[in-house]
PDB file of C-alpha atoms and ligand atoms in Angstrom:
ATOM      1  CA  UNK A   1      84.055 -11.509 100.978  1.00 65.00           C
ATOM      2  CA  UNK A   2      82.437 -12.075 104.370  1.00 73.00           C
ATOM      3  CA  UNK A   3      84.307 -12.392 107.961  1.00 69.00           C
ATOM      4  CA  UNK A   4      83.802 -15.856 109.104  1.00 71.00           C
ATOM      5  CA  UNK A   5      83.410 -14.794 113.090  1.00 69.00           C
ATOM      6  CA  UNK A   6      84.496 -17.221 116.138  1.00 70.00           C
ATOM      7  CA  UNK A   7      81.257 -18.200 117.576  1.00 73.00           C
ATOM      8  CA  UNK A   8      80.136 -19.268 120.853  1.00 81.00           C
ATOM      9  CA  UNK A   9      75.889 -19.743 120.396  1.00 77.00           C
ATOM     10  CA  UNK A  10      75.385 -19.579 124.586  1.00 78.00           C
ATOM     11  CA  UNK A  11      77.436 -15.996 124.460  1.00 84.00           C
ATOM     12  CA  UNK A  12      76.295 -14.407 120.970  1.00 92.00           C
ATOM     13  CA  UNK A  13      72.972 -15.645 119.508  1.00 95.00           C
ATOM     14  CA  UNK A  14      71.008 -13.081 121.061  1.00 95.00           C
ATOM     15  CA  UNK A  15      73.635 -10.576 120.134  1.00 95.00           C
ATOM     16  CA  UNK A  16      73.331 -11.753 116.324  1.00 97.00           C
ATOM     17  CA  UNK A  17      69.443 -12.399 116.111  1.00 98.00           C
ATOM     18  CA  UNK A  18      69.438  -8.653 117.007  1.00 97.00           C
ATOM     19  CA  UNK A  19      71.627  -7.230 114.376  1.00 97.00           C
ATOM     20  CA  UNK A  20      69.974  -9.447 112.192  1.00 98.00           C
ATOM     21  CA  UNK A  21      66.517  -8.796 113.419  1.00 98.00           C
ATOM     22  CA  UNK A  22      67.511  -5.133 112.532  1.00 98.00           C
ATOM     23  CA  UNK A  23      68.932  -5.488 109.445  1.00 97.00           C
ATOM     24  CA  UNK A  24      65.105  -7.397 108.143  1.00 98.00           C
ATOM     25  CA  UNK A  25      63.392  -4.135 109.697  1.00 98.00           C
ATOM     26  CA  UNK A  26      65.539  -2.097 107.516  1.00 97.00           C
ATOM     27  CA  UNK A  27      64.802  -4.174 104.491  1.00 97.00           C
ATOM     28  CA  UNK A  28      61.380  -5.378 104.729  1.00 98.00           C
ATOM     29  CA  UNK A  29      59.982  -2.501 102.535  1.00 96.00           C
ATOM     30  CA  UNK A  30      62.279  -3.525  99.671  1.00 96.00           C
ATOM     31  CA  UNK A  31      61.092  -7.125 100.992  1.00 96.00           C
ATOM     32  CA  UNK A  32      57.711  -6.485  99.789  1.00 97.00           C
ATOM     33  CA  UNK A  33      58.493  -4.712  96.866  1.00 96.00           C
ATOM     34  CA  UNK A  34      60.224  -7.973  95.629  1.00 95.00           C
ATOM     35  CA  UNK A  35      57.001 -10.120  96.358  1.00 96.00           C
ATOM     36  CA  UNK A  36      55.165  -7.075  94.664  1.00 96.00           C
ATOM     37  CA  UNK A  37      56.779  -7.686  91.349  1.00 94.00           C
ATOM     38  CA  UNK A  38      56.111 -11.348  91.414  1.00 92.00           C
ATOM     39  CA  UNK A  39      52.410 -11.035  92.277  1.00 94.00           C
ATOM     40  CA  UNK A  40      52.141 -14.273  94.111  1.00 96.00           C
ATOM     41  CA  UNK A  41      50.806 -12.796  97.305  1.00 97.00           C
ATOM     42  CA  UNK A  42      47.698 -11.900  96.361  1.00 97.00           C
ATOM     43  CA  UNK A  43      47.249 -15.351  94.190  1.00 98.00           C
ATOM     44  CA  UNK A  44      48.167 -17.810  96.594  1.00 97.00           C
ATOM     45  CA  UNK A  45      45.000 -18.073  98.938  1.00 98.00           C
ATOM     46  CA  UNK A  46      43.379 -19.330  95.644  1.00 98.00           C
ATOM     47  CA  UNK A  47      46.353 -21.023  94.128  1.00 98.00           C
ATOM     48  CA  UNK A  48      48.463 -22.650  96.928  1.00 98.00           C
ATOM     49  CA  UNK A  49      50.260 -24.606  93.940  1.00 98.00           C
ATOM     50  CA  UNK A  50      52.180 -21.585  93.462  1.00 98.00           C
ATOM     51  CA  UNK A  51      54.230 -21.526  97.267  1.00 98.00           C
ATOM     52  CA  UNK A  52      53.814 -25.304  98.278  1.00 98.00           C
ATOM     53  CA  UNK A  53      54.891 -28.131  95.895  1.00 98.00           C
ATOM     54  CA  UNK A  54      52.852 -31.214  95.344  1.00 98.00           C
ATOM     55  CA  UNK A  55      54.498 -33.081  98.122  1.00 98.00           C
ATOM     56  CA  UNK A  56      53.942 -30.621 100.410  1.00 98.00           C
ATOM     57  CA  UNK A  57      50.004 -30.025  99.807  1.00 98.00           C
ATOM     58  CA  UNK A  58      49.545 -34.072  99.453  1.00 98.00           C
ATOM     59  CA  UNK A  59      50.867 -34.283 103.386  1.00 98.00           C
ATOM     60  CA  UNK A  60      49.109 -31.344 104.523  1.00 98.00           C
ATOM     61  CA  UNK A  61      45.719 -32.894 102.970  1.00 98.00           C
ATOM     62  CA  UNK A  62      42.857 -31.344 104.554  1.00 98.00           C
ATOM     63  CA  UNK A  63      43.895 -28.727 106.877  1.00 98.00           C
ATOM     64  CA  UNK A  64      40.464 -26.889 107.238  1.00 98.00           C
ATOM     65  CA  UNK A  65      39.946 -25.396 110.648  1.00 98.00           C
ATOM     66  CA  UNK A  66      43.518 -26.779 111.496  1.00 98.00           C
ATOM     67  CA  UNK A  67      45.897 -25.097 113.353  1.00 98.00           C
ATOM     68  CA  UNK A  68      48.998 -24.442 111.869  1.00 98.00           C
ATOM     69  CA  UNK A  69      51.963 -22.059 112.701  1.00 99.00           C
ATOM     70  CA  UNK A  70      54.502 -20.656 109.867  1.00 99.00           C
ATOM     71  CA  UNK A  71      57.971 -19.963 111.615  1.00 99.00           C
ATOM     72  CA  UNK A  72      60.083 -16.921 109.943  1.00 98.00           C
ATOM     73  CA  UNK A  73      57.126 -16.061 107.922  1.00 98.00           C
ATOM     74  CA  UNK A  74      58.653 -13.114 106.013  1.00 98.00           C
ATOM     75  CA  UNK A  75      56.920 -12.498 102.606  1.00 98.00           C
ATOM     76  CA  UNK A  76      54.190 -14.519 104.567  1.00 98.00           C
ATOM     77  CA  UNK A  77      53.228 -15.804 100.870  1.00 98.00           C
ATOM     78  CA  UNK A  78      52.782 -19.799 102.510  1.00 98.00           C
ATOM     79  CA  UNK A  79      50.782 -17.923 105.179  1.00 98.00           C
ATOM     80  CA  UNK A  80      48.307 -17.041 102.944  1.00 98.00           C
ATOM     81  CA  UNK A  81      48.133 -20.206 100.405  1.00 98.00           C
ATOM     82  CA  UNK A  82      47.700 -22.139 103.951  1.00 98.00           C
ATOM     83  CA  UNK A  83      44.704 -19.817 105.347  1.00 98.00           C
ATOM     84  CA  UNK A  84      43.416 -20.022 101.693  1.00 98.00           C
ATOM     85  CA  UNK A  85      43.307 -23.802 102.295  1.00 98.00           C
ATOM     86  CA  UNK A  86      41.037 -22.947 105.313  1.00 98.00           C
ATOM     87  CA  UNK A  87      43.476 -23.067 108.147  1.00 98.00           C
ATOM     88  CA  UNK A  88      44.034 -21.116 111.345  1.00 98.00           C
ATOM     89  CA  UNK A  89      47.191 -19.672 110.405  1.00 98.00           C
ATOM     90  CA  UNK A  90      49.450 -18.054 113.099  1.00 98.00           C
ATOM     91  CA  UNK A  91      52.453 -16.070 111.089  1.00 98.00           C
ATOM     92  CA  UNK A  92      55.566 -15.632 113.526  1.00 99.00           C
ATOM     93  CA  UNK A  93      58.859 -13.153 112.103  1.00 98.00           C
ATOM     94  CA  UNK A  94      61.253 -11.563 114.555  1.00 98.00           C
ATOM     95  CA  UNK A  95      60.753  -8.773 112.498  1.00 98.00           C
ATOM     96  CA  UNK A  96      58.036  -6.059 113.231  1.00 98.00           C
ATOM     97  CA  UNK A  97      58.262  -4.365 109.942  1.00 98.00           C
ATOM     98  CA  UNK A  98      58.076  -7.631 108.181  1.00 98.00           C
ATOM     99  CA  UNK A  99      54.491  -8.484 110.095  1.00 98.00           C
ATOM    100  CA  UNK A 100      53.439  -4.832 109.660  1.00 98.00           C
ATOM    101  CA  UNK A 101      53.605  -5.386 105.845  1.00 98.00           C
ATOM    102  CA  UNK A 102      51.938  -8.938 105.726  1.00 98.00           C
ATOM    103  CA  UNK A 103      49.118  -7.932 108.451  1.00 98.00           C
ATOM    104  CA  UNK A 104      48.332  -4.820 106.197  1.00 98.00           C
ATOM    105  CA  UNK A 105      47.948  -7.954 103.275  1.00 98.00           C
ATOM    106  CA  UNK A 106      46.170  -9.965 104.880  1.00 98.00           C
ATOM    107  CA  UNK A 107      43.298  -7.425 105.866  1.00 98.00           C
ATOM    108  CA  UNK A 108      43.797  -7.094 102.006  1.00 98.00           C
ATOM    109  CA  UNK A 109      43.216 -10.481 101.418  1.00 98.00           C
ATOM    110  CA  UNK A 110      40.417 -10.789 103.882  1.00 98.00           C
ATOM    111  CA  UNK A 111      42.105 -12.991 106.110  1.00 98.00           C
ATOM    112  CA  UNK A 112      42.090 -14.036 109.891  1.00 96.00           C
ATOM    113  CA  UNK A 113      46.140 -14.792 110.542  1.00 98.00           C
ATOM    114  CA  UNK A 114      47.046 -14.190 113.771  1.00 98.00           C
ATOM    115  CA  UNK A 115      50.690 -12.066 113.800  1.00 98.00           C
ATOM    116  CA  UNK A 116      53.431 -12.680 116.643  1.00 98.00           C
ATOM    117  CA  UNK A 117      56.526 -11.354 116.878  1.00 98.00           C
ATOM    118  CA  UNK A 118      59.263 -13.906 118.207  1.00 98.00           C
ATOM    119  CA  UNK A 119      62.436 -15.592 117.496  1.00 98.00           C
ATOM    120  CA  UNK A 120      62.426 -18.889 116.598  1.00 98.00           C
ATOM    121  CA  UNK A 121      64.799 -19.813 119.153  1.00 98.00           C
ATOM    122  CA  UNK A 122      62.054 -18.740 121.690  1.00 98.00           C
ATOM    123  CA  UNK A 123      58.582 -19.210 121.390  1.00 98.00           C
ATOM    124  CA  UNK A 124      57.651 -18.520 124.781  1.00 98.00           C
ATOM    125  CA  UNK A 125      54.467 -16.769 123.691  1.00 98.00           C
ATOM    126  CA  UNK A 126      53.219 -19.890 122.284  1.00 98.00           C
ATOM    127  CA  UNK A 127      51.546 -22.690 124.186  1.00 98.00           C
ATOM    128  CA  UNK A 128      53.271 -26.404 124.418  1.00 98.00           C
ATOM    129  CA  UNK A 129      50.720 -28.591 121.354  1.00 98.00           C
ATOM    130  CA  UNK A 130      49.221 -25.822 120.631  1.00 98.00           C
ATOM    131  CA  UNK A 131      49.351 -26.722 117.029  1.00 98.00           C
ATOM    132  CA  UNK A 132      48.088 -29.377 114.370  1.00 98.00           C
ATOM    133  CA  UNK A 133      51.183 -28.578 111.722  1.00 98.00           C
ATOM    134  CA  UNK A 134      54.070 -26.528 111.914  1.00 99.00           C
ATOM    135  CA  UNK A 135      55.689 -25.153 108.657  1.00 99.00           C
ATOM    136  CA  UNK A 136      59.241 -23.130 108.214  1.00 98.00           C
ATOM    137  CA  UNK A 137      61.735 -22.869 105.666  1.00 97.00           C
ATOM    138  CA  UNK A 138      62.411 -20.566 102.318  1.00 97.00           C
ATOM    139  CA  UNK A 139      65.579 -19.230 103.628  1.00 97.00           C
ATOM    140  CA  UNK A 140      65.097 -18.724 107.747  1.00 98.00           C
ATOM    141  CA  UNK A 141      67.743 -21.742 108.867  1.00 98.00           C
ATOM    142  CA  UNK A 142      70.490 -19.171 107.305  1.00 98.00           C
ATOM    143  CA  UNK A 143      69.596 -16.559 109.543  1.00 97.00           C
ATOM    144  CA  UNK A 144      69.420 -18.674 112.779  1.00 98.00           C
ATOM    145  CA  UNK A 145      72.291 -19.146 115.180  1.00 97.00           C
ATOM    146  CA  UNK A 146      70.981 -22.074 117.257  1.00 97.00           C
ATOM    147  CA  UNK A 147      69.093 -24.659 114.456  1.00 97.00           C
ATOM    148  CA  UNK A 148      68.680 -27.287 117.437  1.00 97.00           C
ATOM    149  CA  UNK A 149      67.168 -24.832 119.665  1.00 97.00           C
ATOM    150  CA  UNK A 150      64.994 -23.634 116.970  1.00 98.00           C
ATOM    151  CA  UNK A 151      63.477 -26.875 115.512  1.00 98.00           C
ATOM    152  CA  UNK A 152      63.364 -28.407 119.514  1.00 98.00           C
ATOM    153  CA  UNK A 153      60.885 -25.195 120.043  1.00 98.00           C
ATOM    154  CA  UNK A 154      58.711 -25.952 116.788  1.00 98.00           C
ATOM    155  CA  UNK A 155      58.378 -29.509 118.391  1.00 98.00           C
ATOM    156  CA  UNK A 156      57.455 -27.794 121.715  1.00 98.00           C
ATOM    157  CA  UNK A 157      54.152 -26.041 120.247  1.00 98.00           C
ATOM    158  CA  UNK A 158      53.580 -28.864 118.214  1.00 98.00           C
ATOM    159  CA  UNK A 159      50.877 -31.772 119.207  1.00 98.00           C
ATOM    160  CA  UNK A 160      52.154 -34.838 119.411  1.00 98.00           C
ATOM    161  CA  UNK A 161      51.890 -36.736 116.165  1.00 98.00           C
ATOM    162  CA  UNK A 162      51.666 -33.189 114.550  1.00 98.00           C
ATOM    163  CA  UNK A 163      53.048 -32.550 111.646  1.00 98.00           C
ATOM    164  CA  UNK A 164      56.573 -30.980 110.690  1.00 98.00           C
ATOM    165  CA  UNK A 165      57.411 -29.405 107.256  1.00 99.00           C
ATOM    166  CA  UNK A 166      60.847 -27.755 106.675  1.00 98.00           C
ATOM    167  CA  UNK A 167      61.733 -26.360 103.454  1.00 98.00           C
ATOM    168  CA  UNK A 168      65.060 -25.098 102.979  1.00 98.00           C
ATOM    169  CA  UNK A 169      66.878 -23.546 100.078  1.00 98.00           C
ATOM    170  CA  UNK A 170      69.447 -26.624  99.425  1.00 98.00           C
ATOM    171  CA  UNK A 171      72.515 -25.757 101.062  1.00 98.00           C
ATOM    172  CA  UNK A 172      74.696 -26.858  97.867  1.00 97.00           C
ATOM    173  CA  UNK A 173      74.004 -23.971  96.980  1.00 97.00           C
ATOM    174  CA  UNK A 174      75.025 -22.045  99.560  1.00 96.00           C
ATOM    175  CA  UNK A 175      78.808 -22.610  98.996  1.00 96.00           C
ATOM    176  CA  UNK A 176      79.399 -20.841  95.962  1.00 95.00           C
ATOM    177  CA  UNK A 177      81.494 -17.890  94.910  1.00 93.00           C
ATOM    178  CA  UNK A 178      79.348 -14.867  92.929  1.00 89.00           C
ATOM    179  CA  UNK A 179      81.309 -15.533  89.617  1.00 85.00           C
ATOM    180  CA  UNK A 180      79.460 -15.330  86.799  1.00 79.00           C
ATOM    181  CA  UNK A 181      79.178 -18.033  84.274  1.00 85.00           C
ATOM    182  CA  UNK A 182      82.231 -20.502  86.478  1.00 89.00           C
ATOM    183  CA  UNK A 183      81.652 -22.385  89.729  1.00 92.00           C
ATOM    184  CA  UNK A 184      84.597 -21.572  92.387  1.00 94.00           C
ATOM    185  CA  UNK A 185      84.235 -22.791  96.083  1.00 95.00           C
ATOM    186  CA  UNK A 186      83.711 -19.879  98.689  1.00 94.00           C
ATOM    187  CA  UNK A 187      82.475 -21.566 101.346  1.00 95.00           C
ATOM    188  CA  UNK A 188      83.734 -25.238 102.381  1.00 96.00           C
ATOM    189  CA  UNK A 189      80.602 -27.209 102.836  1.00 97.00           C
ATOM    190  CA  UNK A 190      81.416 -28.067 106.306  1.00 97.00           C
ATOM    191  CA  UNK A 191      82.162 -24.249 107.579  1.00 96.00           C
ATOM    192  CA  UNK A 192      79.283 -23.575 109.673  1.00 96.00           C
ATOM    193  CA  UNK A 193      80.513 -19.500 109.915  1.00 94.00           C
ATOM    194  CA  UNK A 194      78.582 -17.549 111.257  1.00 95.00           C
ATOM    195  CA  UNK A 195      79.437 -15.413 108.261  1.00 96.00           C
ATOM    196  CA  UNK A 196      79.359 -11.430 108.880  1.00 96.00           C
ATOM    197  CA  UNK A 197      78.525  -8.843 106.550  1.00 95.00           C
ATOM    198  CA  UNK A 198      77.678  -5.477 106.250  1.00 96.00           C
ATOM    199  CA  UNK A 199      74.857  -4.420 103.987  1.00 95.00           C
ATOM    200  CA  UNK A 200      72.739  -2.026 102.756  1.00 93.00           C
ATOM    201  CA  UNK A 201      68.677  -1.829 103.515  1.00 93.00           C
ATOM    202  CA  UNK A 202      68.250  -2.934 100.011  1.00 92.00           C
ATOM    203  CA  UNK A 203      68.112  -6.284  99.953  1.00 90.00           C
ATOM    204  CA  UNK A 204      67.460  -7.146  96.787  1.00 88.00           C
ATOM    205  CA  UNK A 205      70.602  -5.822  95.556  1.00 88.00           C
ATOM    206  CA  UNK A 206      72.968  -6.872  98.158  1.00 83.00           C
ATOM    207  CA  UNK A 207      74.961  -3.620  98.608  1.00 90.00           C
ATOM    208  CA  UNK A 208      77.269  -2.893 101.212  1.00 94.00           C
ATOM    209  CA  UNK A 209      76.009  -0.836 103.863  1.00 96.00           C
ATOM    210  CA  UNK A 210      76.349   0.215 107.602  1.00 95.00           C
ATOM    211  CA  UNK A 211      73.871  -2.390 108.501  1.00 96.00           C
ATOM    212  CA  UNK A 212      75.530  -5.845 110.400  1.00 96.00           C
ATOM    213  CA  UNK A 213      73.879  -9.238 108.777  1.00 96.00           C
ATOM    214  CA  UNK A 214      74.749 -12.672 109.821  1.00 96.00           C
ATOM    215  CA  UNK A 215      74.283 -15.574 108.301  1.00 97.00           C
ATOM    216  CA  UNK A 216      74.966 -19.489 109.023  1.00 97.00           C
ATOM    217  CA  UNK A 217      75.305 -22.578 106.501  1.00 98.00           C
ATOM    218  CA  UNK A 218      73.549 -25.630 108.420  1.00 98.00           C
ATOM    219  CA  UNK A 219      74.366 -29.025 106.161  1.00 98.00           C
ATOM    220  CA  UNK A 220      72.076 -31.204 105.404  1.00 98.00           C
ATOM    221  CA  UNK A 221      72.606 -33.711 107.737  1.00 98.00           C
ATOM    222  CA  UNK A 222      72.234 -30.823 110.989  1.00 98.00           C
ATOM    223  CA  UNK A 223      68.808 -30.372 108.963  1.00 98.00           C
ATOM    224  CA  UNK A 224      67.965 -34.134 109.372  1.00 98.00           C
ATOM    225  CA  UNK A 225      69.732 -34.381 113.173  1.00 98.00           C
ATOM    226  CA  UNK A 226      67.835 -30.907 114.318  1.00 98.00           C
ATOM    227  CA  UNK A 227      64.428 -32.740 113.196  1.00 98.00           C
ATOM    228  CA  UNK A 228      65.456 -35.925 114.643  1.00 98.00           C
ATOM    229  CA  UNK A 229      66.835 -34.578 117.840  1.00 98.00           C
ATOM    230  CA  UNK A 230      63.517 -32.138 118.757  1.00 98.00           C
ATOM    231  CA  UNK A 231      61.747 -35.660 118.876  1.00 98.00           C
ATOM    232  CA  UNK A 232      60.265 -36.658 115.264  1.00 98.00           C
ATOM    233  CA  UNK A 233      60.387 -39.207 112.671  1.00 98.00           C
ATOM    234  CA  UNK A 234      61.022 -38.980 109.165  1.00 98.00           C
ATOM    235  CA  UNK A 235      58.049 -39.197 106.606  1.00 98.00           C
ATOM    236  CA  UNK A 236      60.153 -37.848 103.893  1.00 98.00           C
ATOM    237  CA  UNK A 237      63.403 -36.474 102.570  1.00 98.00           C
ATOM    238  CA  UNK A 238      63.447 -34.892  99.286  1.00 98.00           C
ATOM    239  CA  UNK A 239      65.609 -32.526  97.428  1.00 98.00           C
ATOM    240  CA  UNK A 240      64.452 -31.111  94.338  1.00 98.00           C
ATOM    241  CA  UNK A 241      64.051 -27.674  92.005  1.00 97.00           C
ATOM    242  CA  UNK A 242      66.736 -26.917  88.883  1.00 93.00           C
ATOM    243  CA  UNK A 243      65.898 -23.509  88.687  1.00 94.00           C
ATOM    244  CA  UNK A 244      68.621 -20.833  88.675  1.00 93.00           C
ATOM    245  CA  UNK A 245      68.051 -17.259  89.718  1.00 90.00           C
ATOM    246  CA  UNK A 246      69.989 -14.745  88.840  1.00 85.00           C
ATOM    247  CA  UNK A 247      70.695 -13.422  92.238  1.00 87.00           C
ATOM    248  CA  UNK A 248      72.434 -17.093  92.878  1.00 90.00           C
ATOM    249  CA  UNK A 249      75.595 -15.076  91.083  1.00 87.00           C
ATOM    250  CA  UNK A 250      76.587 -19.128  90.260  1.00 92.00           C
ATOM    251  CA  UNK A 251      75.923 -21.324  86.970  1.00 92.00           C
ATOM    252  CA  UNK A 252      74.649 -23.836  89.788  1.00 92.00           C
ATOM    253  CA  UNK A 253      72.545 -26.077  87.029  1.00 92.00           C
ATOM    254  CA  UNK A 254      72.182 -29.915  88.399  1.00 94.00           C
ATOM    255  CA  UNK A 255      71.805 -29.120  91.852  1.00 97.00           C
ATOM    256  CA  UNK A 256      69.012 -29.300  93.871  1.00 98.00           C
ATOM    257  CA  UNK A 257      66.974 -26.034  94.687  1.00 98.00           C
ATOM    258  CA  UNK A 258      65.280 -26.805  97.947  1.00 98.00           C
ATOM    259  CA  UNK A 259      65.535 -29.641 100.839  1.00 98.00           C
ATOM    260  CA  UNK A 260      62.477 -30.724 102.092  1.00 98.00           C
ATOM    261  CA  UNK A 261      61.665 -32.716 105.572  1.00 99.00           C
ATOM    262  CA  UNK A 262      58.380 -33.855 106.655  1.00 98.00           C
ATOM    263  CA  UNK A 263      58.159 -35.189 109.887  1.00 98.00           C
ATOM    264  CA  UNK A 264      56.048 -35.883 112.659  1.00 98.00           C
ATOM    265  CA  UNK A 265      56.274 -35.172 116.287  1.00 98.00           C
ATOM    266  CA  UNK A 266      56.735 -38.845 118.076  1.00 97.00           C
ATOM    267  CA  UNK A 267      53.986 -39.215 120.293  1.00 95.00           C
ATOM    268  CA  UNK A 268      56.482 -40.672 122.979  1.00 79.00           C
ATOM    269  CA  UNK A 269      59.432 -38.335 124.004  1.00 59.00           C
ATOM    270  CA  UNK A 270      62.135 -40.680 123.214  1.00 56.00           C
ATOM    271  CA  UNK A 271      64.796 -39.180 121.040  1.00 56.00           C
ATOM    272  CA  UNK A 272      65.673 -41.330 118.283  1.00 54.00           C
ATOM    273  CA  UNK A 273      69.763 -39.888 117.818  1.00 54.00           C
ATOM    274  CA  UNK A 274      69.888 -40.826 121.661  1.00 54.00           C
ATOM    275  CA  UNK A 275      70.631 -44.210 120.472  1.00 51.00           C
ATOM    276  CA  UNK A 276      73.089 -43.033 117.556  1.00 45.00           C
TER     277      UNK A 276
HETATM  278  C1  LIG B 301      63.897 -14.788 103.412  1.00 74.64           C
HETATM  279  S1  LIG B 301      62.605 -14.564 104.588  1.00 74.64           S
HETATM  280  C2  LIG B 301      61.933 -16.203 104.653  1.00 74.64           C
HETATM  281  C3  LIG B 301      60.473 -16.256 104.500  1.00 74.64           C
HETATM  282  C4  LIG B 301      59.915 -16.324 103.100  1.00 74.64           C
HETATM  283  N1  LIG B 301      60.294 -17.528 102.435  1.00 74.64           N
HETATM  284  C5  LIG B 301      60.304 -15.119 102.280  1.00 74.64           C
HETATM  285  O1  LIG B 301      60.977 -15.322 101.248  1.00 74.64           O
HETATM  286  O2  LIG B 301      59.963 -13.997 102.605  1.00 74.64           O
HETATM  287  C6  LIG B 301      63.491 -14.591 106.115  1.00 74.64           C
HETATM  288  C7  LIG B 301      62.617 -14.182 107.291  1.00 74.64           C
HETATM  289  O3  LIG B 301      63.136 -14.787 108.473  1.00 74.64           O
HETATM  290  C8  LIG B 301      62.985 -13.854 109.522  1.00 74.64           C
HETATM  291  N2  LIG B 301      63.931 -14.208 110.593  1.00 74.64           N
HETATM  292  C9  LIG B 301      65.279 -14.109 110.586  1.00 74.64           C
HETATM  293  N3  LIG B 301      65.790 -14.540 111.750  1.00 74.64           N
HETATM  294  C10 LIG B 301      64.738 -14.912 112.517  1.00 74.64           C
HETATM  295  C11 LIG B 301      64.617 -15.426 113.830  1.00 74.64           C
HETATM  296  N4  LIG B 301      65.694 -15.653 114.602  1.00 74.64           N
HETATM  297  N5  LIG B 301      63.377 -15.676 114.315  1.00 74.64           N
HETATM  298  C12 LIG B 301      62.265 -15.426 113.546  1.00 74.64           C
HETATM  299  N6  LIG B 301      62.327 -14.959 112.287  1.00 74.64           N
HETATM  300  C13 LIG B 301      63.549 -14.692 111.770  1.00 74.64           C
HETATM  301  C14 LIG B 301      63.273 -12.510 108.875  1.00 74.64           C
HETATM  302  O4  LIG B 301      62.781 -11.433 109.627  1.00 74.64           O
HETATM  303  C15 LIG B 301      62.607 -12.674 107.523  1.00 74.64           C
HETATM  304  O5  LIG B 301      61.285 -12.188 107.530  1.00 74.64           O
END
């Protein structure tokens, strides 16, 4: 059972992006060995299909020669299906172990992606519209103290009329209890936390351990307010996916596996939710 911690994000976001940023150093080897035993790295340049669902590549379109930045890029598995499709790819993880891994698989691969570390929150080392598209999602919103400050800076580097994809891991599913074959409420849906626990470097198995993780349940409607209020419009909402894996720990069958947002940046910097 996790601590739910009082939280202040001006006083403590840089204090729990660190211990975070520490904890996915620790674990990026077992990381890798995950995306090892599924195989999809070294398939995706050639078949995209398998990381980005239909909606996604039918908004994307053409992106040869584009430039496109991946936010939290972790496995970095949408990295590569995305330079496969011919893009300039630019893969961006607080965590130096994590780009270590995917810069080793790219040379691999045989694949120009340019690697910078940074937290989402702060993208100073990229320029203002200094990209065509920028992509995040597949679990990074859980890890991120400050979702407003995060998708305001992936509006920042983006051109105007650029275009935003966010793909999140639904966050019904982020409420349950690990219990087996029943479904008992953990988390209310509306309890932000930041939730505290300590783990082990083996992330796959969830262990406890002396290393300090925190994570955060945005709803879906700070999802569709973050996107709104960095100053884009909605192209599309969708929530889809019935899969269940077994580390969900929860029967969660009939609810959706993912939460997808594609926006664009408005070419005028009027915020829409100003008028809300
Ligand atoms: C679960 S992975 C998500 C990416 C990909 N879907 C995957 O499964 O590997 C989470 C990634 O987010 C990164 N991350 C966590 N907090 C971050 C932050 N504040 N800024 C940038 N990256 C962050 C972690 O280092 C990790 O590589």
């Amino acid at each position: 059972m996790p601590l739910t911690v009082p939280f202040d994000v001006r006083t403590m976001k840089d204090r729990i992006h660190a211990a975070n940023r520490k904890r996915w150093d620790a674990a990026a080897r077992r990381w890798a060995e995950g995306a090892d035993s599924r195989g999809y790295w070294k398939r995706c340049p050639q078949e995209p299909e398998l990381v980005l669902c239909a909606k996604e590549l039918e908004y994307l379109g053409d992106i040869s020669g584009k430039r496109v930045c991946v936010l939290g890029s972790g496995d970095n598995q949408v990295v590569f299906a995305l330079a496969g499709l011919g893009a300039a790819v630019t893969s961006v993880d607080i965590s130096q172990n994590q780009l270590d891994i995917a810069a080793q698989r790219s040379k691999t691969l045989g694949l120009g992606v340019s690697f910078v570390r940074a937290d989402v929150t702060n993208l100073s080392r990229l320029a203002d519209a200094s990209f065509d598209v920028v992509y995040t999602g597949g679990h990074v919103a859980v890890w991120v103290a400050d979702l407003a400050g995060y998708y305001s800076e992936a509006a920042r580097i983006l051109r105007p009329n650029g275009l935003y994809i966010v793909n999140e891991y639904h966050p019904f599913r982020r409420i349950w209890q690990e219990s087996g074959d029943s479904m008992i409420v953990e988390f209310g849906y509306l309890k932000r936390g930041p939730f505290e626990y300590d783990l082990s470097d083996d992330i796959l198995r969830g262990e406890a351990g002396p290393l300090k993780s925190y994570e955060f349940h945005w709803t879906v409607a700070d999802y569709l307010n973050a996107t709104l209020r960095a100053g884009c419009r909605l192209l599309l909402v969708d929530e889809y996916g019935e899969e269940v894996c077994d580390w969900e720990g929860a029967p969660m069958h009939g609810l959706p596996e993912f939460l997808l947002i594609i926006a664009r940046k408005n070419v005028e910097s009027t915020n829409p939710c100003d008028k809300i």
